[in-house]
Tab-separated table of C-alpha atoms and ligand atoms in Angstrom:
chain	number	residue	atom	x	y	z
A	1	UNK	CA	0.000	0.000	0.000
A	2	UNK	CA	1.126	3.511	-0.620
A	3	UNK	CA	0.849	6.519	1.589
A	4	UNK	CA	0.701	10.203	0.998
A	5	UNK	CA	-0.957	13.483	1.544
A	6	UNK	CA	-4.207	12.956	-0.332
A	7	UNK	CA	-5.747	16.198	0.975
A	8	UNK	CA	-9.061	15.170	-0.590
A	9	UNK	CA	-12.513	14.192	0.560
A	10	UNK	CA	-14.626	11.230	-0.510
A	11	UNK	CA	-18.419	11.204	-0.915
A	12	UNK	CA	-18.866	7.800	0.697
A	13	UNK	CA	-22.262	6.133	1.001
A	14	UNK	CA	-21.782	2.898	2.933
A	15	UNK	CA	-24.720	0.471	3.185
A	16	UNK	CA	-25.199	-3.215	3.955
A	17	UNK	CA	-24.492	-3.982	0.282
A	18	UNK	CA	-21.122	-2.176	0.282
A	19	UNK	CA	-18.023	-4.365	-0.049
A	20	UNK	CA	-15.688	-3.430	2.823
A	21	UNK	CA	-11.886	-3.353	2.689
A	22	UNK	CA	-9.239	-2.498	5.264
A	23	UNK	CA	-5.623	-1.355	5.307
A	24	UNK	CA	-3.710	-2.962	8.192
A	25	UNK	CA	-0.832	-0.819	9.458
A	26	UNK	CA	1.199	0.107	12.550
A	27	UNK	CA	1.565	3.071	12.906
A	28	UNK	CA	-1.569	4.102	11.045
A	29	UNK	CA	-1.760	7.917	11.142
A	30	UNK	CA	0.281	8.363	7.933
A	31	UNK	CA	-1.899	6.027	5.849
A	32	UNK	CA	-3.653	8.035	3.133
A	33	UNK	CA	-4.005	5.384	0.403
A	34	UNK	CA	-7.522	4.664	1.709
A	35	UNK	CA	-8.640	8.156	0.592
A	36	UNK	CA	-7.401	7.515	-2.950
A	37	UNK	CA	-9.136	4.126	-3.035
A	38	UNK	CA	-12.425	5.609	-1.809
A	39	UNK	CA	-12.214	8.419	-4.388
A	40	UNK	CA	-11.544	5.849	-7.123
A	41	UNK	CA	-14.506	3.698	-6.029
A	42	UNK	CA	-16.787	6.769	-6.046
A	43	UNK	CA	-15.538	7.905	-9.457
A	44	UNK	CA	-15.979	4.442	-10.977
A	45	UNK	CA	-19.354	3.635	-9.418
A	46	UNK	CA	-17.947	0.740	-7.353
A	47	UNK	CA	-19.926	0.076	-4.158
A	48	UNK	CA	-16.881	-0.491	-1.922
A	49	UNK	CA	-15.178	1.390	0.909
A	50	UNK	CA	-11.766	1.196	2.590
A	51	UNK	CA	-10.837	1.981	6.193
A	52	UNK	CA	-7.376	1.902	7.760
A	53	UNK	CA	-7.072	-0.409	10.800
A	54	UNK	CA	-4.371	0.085	13.433
A	55	UNK	CA	-3.092	-3.442	14.105
A	56	UNK	CA	-0.065	-4.191	16.297
A	57	UNK	CA	2.232	-7.022	15.108
A	58	UNK	CA	1.218	-9.328	17.980
A	59	UNK	CA	-2.454	-8.982	16.998
A	60	UNK	CA	-2.017	-9.585	13.272
A	61	UNK	CA	-3.031	-13.269	13.326
A	62	UNK	CA	-6.187	-12.739	15.373
A	63	UNK	CA	-7.258	-9.740	13.244
A	64	UNK	CA	-6.694	-11.644	9.975
A	65	UNK	CA	-8.633	-14.647	11.304
A	66	UNK	CA	-11.488	-12.338	12.371
A	67	UNK	CA	-11.577	-10.747	8.892
A	68	UNK	CA	-11.806	-14.264	7.445
A	69	UNK	CA	-15.228	-14.548	9.147
A	70	UNK	CA	-16.548	-11.099	8.101
A	71	UNK	CA	-18.789	-11.888	5.151
A	72	UNK	CA	-19.082	-8.424	3.609
A	73	UNK	CA	-15.288	-7.954	3.475
A	74	UNK	CA	-13.717	-8.167	-0.004
A	75	UNK	CA	-10.166	-8.117	1.304
A	76	UNK	CA	-7.479	-5.912	2.799
A	77	UNK	CA	-4.220	-4.178	2.076
A	78	UNK	CA	-1.197	-4.491	4.347
A	79	UNK	CA	1.606	-2.037	4.872
A	80	UNK	CA	4.528	-1.554	7.258
A	81	UNK	CA	5.230	-3.716	9.283
A	82	UNK	CA	2.901	-6.528	8.160
A	83	UNK	CA	3.837	-7.253	4.533
A	84	UNK	CA	6.082	-10.225	5.362
A	85	UNK	CA	4.387	-11.631	8.487
A	86	UNK	CA	0.886	-11.708	6.972
A	87	UNK	CA	1.903	-14.539	4.615
A	88	UNK	CA	1.800	-16.962	7.550
A	89	UNK	CA	-1.945	-16.400	8.077
A	90	UNK	CA	-3.081	-16.863	4.451
A	91	UNK	CA	-4.321	-19.891	2.500
A	92	UNK	CA	-2.447	-18.948	-0.646
A	93	UNK	CA	0.295	-16.568	-1.808
A	94	UNK	CA	0.768	-15.775	-5.523
A	95	UNK	CA	3.962	-16.746	-7.329
A	96	UNK	CA	5.199	-13.167	-7.409
A	97	UNK	CA	4.322	-12.657	-3.738
A	98	UNK	CA	6.487	-15.701	-2.955
A	99	UNK	CA	9.306	-14.414	-5.185
A	100	UNK	CA	9.238	-10.946	-3.636
A	101	UNK	CA	8.843	-12.412	-0.131
A	102	UNK	CA	6.020	-10.034	0.803
A	103	UNK	CA	2.303	-9.473	0.189
A	104	UNK	CA	0.509	-6.129	-0.026
A	105	UNK	CA	-3.082	-7.139	-0.852
A	106	UNK	CA	-5.212	-10.032	0.371
A	107	UNK	CA	-8.485	-11.115	-1.234
A	108	UNK	CA	-11.199	-12.724	0.890
A	109	UNK	CA	-13.302	-15.171	-1.140
A	110	UNK	CA	-16.945	-15.931	-0.249
A	111	UNK	CA	-15.946	-19.061	1.670
A	112	UNK	CA	-13.425	-17.091	3.763
A	113	UNK	CA	-10.387	-18.275	1.832
A	114	UNK	CA	-7.587	-15.672	1.911
A	115	UNK	CA	-5.248	-15.188	-1.083
A	116	UNK	CA	-2.298	-12.787	-1.017
A	117	UNK	CA	-0.555	-11.005	-3.876
A	118	UNK	CA	2.039	-8.263	-4.273
A	119	UNK	CA	1.105	-5.638	-6.852
A	120	UNK	CA	3.612	-2.935	-5.861
A	121	UNK	CA	5.763	-3.788	-8.884
A	122	UNK	CA	3.011	-4.153	-11.478
A	123	UNK	CA	1.364	-1.031	-10.045
A	124	UNK	CA	4.620	0.833	-10.631
A	125	UNK	CA	4.731	-0.468	-14.228
A	126	UNK	CA	1.105	0.595	-14.728
A	127	UNK	CA	2.026	4.092	-13.473
A	128	UNK	CA	4.909	4.223	-15.981
A	129	UNK	CA	2.618	3.059	-18.792
A	130	UNK	CA	0.017	5.726	-17.908
A	131	UNK	CA	2.840	8.268	-18.239
A	132	UNK	CA	3.831	6.872	-21.642
A	133	UNK	CA	7.107	5.317	-20.432
A	134	UNK	CA	8.127	1.929	-21.864
A	135	UNK	CA	10.585	-0.356	-20.048
A	136	UNK	CA	11.494	-2.959	-22.689
A	137	UNK	CA	15.121	-2.660	-23.761
A	138	UNK	CA	15.843	0.193	-21.317
A	139	UNK	CA	18.858	0.676	-19.028
A	140	UNK	CA	17.566	1.296	-15.522
A	141	UNK	CA	19.183	2.599	-12.329
A	142	UNK	CA	17.128	1.612	-9.275
A	143	UNK	CA	17.869	3.282	-5.943
A	144	UNK	CA	16.879	1.048	-3.021
A	145	UNK	CA	16.387	-2.633	-2.266
A	146	UNK	CA	13.740	-2.484	0.473
A	147	UNK	CA	10.226	-3.942	0.325
A	148	UNK	CA	8.924	-1.819	-2.557
A	149	UNK	CA	12.315	-1.978	-4.263
A	150	UNK	CA	12.215	-5.789	-4.335
A	151	UNK	CA	8.788	-5.771	-5.998
A	152	UNK	CA	9.821	-3.109	-8.519
A	153	UNK	CA	13.106	-4.820	-9.455
A	154	UNK	CA	11.348	-8.095	-10.374
A	155	UNK	CA	8.677	-6.150	-12.276
A	156	UNK	CA	11.214	-4.074	-14.267
A	157	UNK	CA	13.200	-7.180	-15.201
A	158	UNK	CA	10.003	-9.046	-16.107
A	159	UNK	CA	8.921	-6.134	-18.312
A	160	UNK	CA	12.067	-6.489	-20.412
A	161	UNK	CA	14.556	-3.982	-18.956
A	162	UNK	CA	17.845	-4.744	-20.720
A	163	UNK	CA	20.022	-3.654	-17.806
A	164	UNK	CA	19.082	-3.054	-14.173
A	165	UNK	CA	21.602	-1.585	-11.736
A	166	UNK	CA	20.505	-1.642	-8.080
A	167	UNK	CA	22.190	0.819	-5.703
A	168	UNK	CA	21.400	0.522	-2.003
A	169	UNK	CA	22.855	1.886	1.238
A	170	UNK	CA	23.140	-1.693	2.540
A	171	UNK	CA	25.076	-3.113	-0.381
A	172	UNK	CA	24.556	-6.749	0.644
A	173	UNK	CA	20.805	-6.306	0.124
A	174	UNK	CA	21.368	-4.894	-3.370
A	175	UNK	CA	23.668	-7.813	-4.247
A	176	UNK	CA	21.176	-10.387	-2.916
A	177	UNK	CA	18.287	-8.789	-4.798
A	178	UNK	CA	20.281	-8.563	-8.034
A	179	UNK	CA	21.172	-12.239	-7.732
A	180	UNK	CA	17.483	-13.215	-7.191
A	181	UNK	CA	16.391	-11.072	-10.159
A	182	UNK	CA	19.036	-12.665	-12.408
A	183	UNK	CA	17.842	-16.124	-11.384
A	184	UNK	CA	14.193	-15.219	-12.059
A	185	UNK	CA	14.795	-13.266	-15.303
A	186	UNK	CA	18.103	-14.366	-16.891
A	187	UNK	CA	17.539	-12.114	-19.930
A	188	UNK	CA	17.936	-9.018	-17.728
A	189	UNK	CA	21.503	-7.940	-17.024
A	190	UNK	CA	20.957	-7.161	-13.342
A	191	UNK	CA	23.720	-6.142	-10.929
A	192	UNK	CA	24.409	-4.198	-7.757
A	193	UNK	CA	26.219	-0.940	-8.397
A	194	UNK	CA	26.687	2.751	-7.663
A	195	UNK	CA	23.975	5.403	-7.667
A	196	UNK	CA	25.371	6.898	-10.868
A	197	UNK	CA	22.608	7.894	-13.315
A	198	UNK	CA	24.963	8.382	-16.269
A	199	UNK	CA	23.964	6.021	-19.080
A	200	UNK	CA	20.545	5.226	-17.588
A	201	UNK	CA	17.339	5.708	-19.608
A	202	UNK	CA	15.250	5.400	-16.442
A	203	UNK	CA	16.170	6.279	-12.837
A	204	UNK	CA	13.822	5.026	-10.105
A	205	UNK	CA	13.947	6.036	-6.449
A	206	UNK	CA	12.371	3.273	-4.341
A	207	UNK	CA	13.938	4.470	-1.060
A	208	UNK	CA	12.323	6.673	1.550
A	209	UNK	CA	15.005	9.332	0.941
A	210	UNK	CA	13.115	12.414	-0.204
A	211	UNK	CA	10.270	12.184	2.289
A	212	UNK	CA	11.972	15.090	4.095
A	213	UNK	CA	12.893	18.248	2.182
A	214	UNK	CA	16.327	18.417	3.876
A	215	UNK	CA	17.388	15.098	2.300
A	216	UNK	CA	19.596	15.324	-0.794
A	217	UNK	CA	18.751	12.912	-3.633
A	218	UNK	CA	20.827	9.715	-3.581
A	219	UNK	CA	21.716	10.136	-7.284
A	220	UNK	CA	23.474	13.280	-8.542
A	221	UNK	CA	20.850	15.127	-10.628
A	222	UNK	CA	23.437	17.384	-12.282
A	223	UNK	CA	24.446	14.543	-14.639
A	224	UNK	CA	20.882	13.814	-15.795
A	225	UNK	CA	20.062	14.592	-19.426
A	226	UNK	CA	16.674	15.382	-20.974
A	227	UNK	CA	16.327	11.888	-22.478
A	228	UNK	CA	16.218	10.306	-19.019
A	229	UNK	CA	12.959	9.506	-17.235
A	230	UNK	CA	13.094	9.886	-13.451
A	231	UNK	CA	10.514	8.147	-11.263
A	232	UNK	CA	10.098	8.515	-7.514
A	233	UNK	CA	7.649	6.297	-5.607
A	234	UNK	CA	7.401	8.661	-2.627
A	235	UNK	CA	3.826	9.959	-2.281
A	236	UNK	CA	4.432	13.041	-0.158
A	237	UNK	CA	5.799	15.444	-1.156
A	238	UNK	CA	4.204	14.771	-4.538
A	239	UNK	CA	7.239	16.288	-6.292
A	240	UNK	CA	10.363	15.286	-4.357
A	241	UNK	CA	13.671	17.102	-4.584
A	242	UNK	CA	14.902	14.428	-6.999
A	243	UNK	CA	11.920	15.103	-9.275
A	244	UNK	CA	12.265	18.889	-8.953
A	245	UNK	CA	15.932	18.625	-9.989
A	246	UNK	CA	15.033	16.224	-12.816
A	247	UNK	CA	12.363	18.612	-14.128
A	248	UNK	CA	14.918	21.425	-14.068
A	249	UNK	CA	17.220	19.252	-16.232
A	250	UNK	CA	14.392	18.720	-18.759
A	251	UNK	CA	13.680	15.084	-17.776
A	252	UNK	CA	10.282	13.444	-17.894
A	253	UNK	CA	9.144	12.533	-14.348
A	254	UNK	CA	6.774	9.941	-12.881
A	255	UNK	CA	5.399	10.437	-9.363
A	256	UNK	CA	4.510	8.108	-6.479
A	257	UNK	CA	0.886	8.917	-7.013
A	258	UNK	CA	1.074	7.419	-10.530
A	259	UNK	CA	2.185	4.134	-8.922
A	260	UNK	CA	-0.628	4.177	-6.362
A	261	UNK	CA	-3.240	4.960	-9.009
A	262	UNK	CA	-1.764	2.179	-11.152
A	263	UNK	CA	-2.263	-0.177	-8.215
A	264	UNK	CA	-5.866	0.789	-7.461
A	265	UNK	CA	-7.320	-0.505	-10.745
A	266	UNK	CA	-5.245	-3.700	-10.438
A	267	UNK	CA	-6.357	-4.144	-6.829
A	268	UNK	CA	-10.047	-3.659	-7.733
A	269	UNK	CA	-9.709	-6.476	-10.267
A	270	UNK	CA	-7.790	-8.700	-7.853
A	271	UNK	CA	-10.495	-8.199	-5.193
A	272	UNK	CA	-13.167	-8.935	-7.852
A	273	UNK	CA	-14.797	-5.548	-7.273
A	274	UNK	CA	-14.795	-4.934	-11.025
A	275	UNK	CA	-15.055	-7.492	-13.848
A	276	UNK	CA	-11.807	-9.369	-14.434
A	277	UNK	CA	-10.579	-10.794	-17.707
A	278	UNK	CA	-7.399	-12.081	-16.091
A	279	UNK	CA	-5.491	-11.687	-12.859
A	280	UNK	CA	-3.454	-8.451	-12.687
B	301	NAP	N1	3.655	5.097	-4.339
B	301	NAP	C1	3.321	3.934	-3.823
B	301	NAP	O1	2.291	3.339	-4.197
B	301	NAP	C2	4.224	3.310	-2.798
B	301	NAP	C3	4.090	1.926	-2.497
B	301	NAP	C4	4.973	1.369	-1.544
B	301	NAP	C5	5.930	2.169	-0.917
B	301	NAP	N2	6.002	3.506	-1.218
B	301	NAP	C6	7.014	4.356	-0.576
B	301	NAP	O2	8.304	3.826	-0.872
B	301	NAP	C7	9.214	4.133	0.178
B	301	NAP	C8	9.960	2.864	0.593
B	301	NAP	O3	9.037	1.935	1.139
B	301	NAP	P1	9.484	0.438	1.518
B	301	NAP	O4	8.271	-0.260	1.993
B	301	NAP	O5	10.276	-0.177	0.428
B	301	NAP	O6	10.472	0.719	2.769
B	301	NAP	P2	11.658	-0.210	3.330
B	301	NAP	O7	11.395	-1.645	3.051
B	301	NAP	O8	11.878	0.231	4.726
B	301	NAP	O9	12.953	0.206	2.430
B	301	NAP	C9	13.537	1.480	2.571
B	301	NAP	C10	14.633	1.668	1.521
B	301	NAP	O10	15.150	3.005	1.661
B	301	NAP	C11	16.553	2.947	1.970
B	301	NAP	N3	16.887	4.037	2.883
B	301	NAP	C12	16.157	4.462	3.952
B	301	NAP	N4	16.770	5.503	4.545
B	301	NAP	C13	17.913	5.746	3.845
B	301	NAP	C14	18.956	6.692	3.964
B	301	NAP	N5	18.965	7.617	4.937
B	301	NAP	N6	19.967	6.665	3.045
B	301	NAP	C15	19.971	5.745	2.053
B	301	NAP	N7	18.993	4.807	1.878
B	301	NAP	C16	17.986	4.808	2.782
B	301	NAP	C17	16.755	1.592	2.577
B	301	NAP	O11	18.118	1.225	2.495
B	301	NAP	P3	18.720	0.087	3.485
B	301	NAP	O12	18.324	-1.236	2.876
B	301	NAP	O13	20.175	0.326	3.477
B	301	NAP	O14	18.088	0.307	4.840
B	301	NAP	C18	15.827	0.737	1.684
B	301	NAP	O15	16.423	0.495	0.429
B	301	NAP	C19	8.368	4.762	1.297
B	301	NAP	O16	8.475	6.160	1.199
B	301	NAP	C20	6.952	4.325	0.945
B	301	NAP	O17	5.976	5.205	1.429
B	301	NAP	C21	5.187	4.071	-2.151
């Protein structure tokens, strides 16, 4: 799940027919993705509503098992710190959820069966596509190898990135992720490396650096050229310092909100709130 400063209001009309969803988080005050989901449901005529739930790690199992028995619940999203632990309480985890090692959405079927998936990466790709950015054949510099970074690295490689360099503060995590991506997608030349954007067609910040305005971007923006696309998955501020610098260099930019909006349509299909032709 993403977070951010939505700063918007939703015209919610919740009845006994409404499909209910939750976002499980701890802490919970920063969670704003629910507002975007509710706006999207209103705009698309979907009778569904999302509420954040503050759930401590020790209570996760009992809350998930209670949700299993709530018959008007379509499913739930999970964010920090539950994305890894929640897998132990589910009936099924998708192949990509297993590969990434974390789940961010769980569907509750009519019989109470719980299925987890991770759509952070495909949501990011959907956000790129909405912005007219193709990945196939591109050279990508990814900053970060945390939870979202893992999902995005597998998605970029799966979408045909020719080269993927992963730069992370903890270099062992970048090396381990690069090795897993190479094993999963041998056609992608994936390696751990420096945060040097020279030669990259696409630079992606998947770290939390940029949440605060006093944080300098991890990649030097002065070497960016106008042909480079720069994406930042941070939701708030909507335009991070990295993106401000990239815009000043004439680059195309993609914001964290594009990723979240990419995820919402995929999530609605996964939860069977809208007709599905195929799984996201
Ligand atoms: N737009 C969306 O839909 C969406 C979805 C998911 C997440 N997000 C956002 O993505 C960001 C990351 O989330 P996450 O779940 O991946 O977090 P995470 O698992 O905690 O990973 C954090 C990443 O940031 C790096 N990092 C943190 N502080 C750093 C610093 N001072 N210097 C250098 N690197 C630093 C970490 O490096 P180390 O490994 O060295 O610690 C790691 O790579 C958050 O801002 C989150 O809100 C957005």
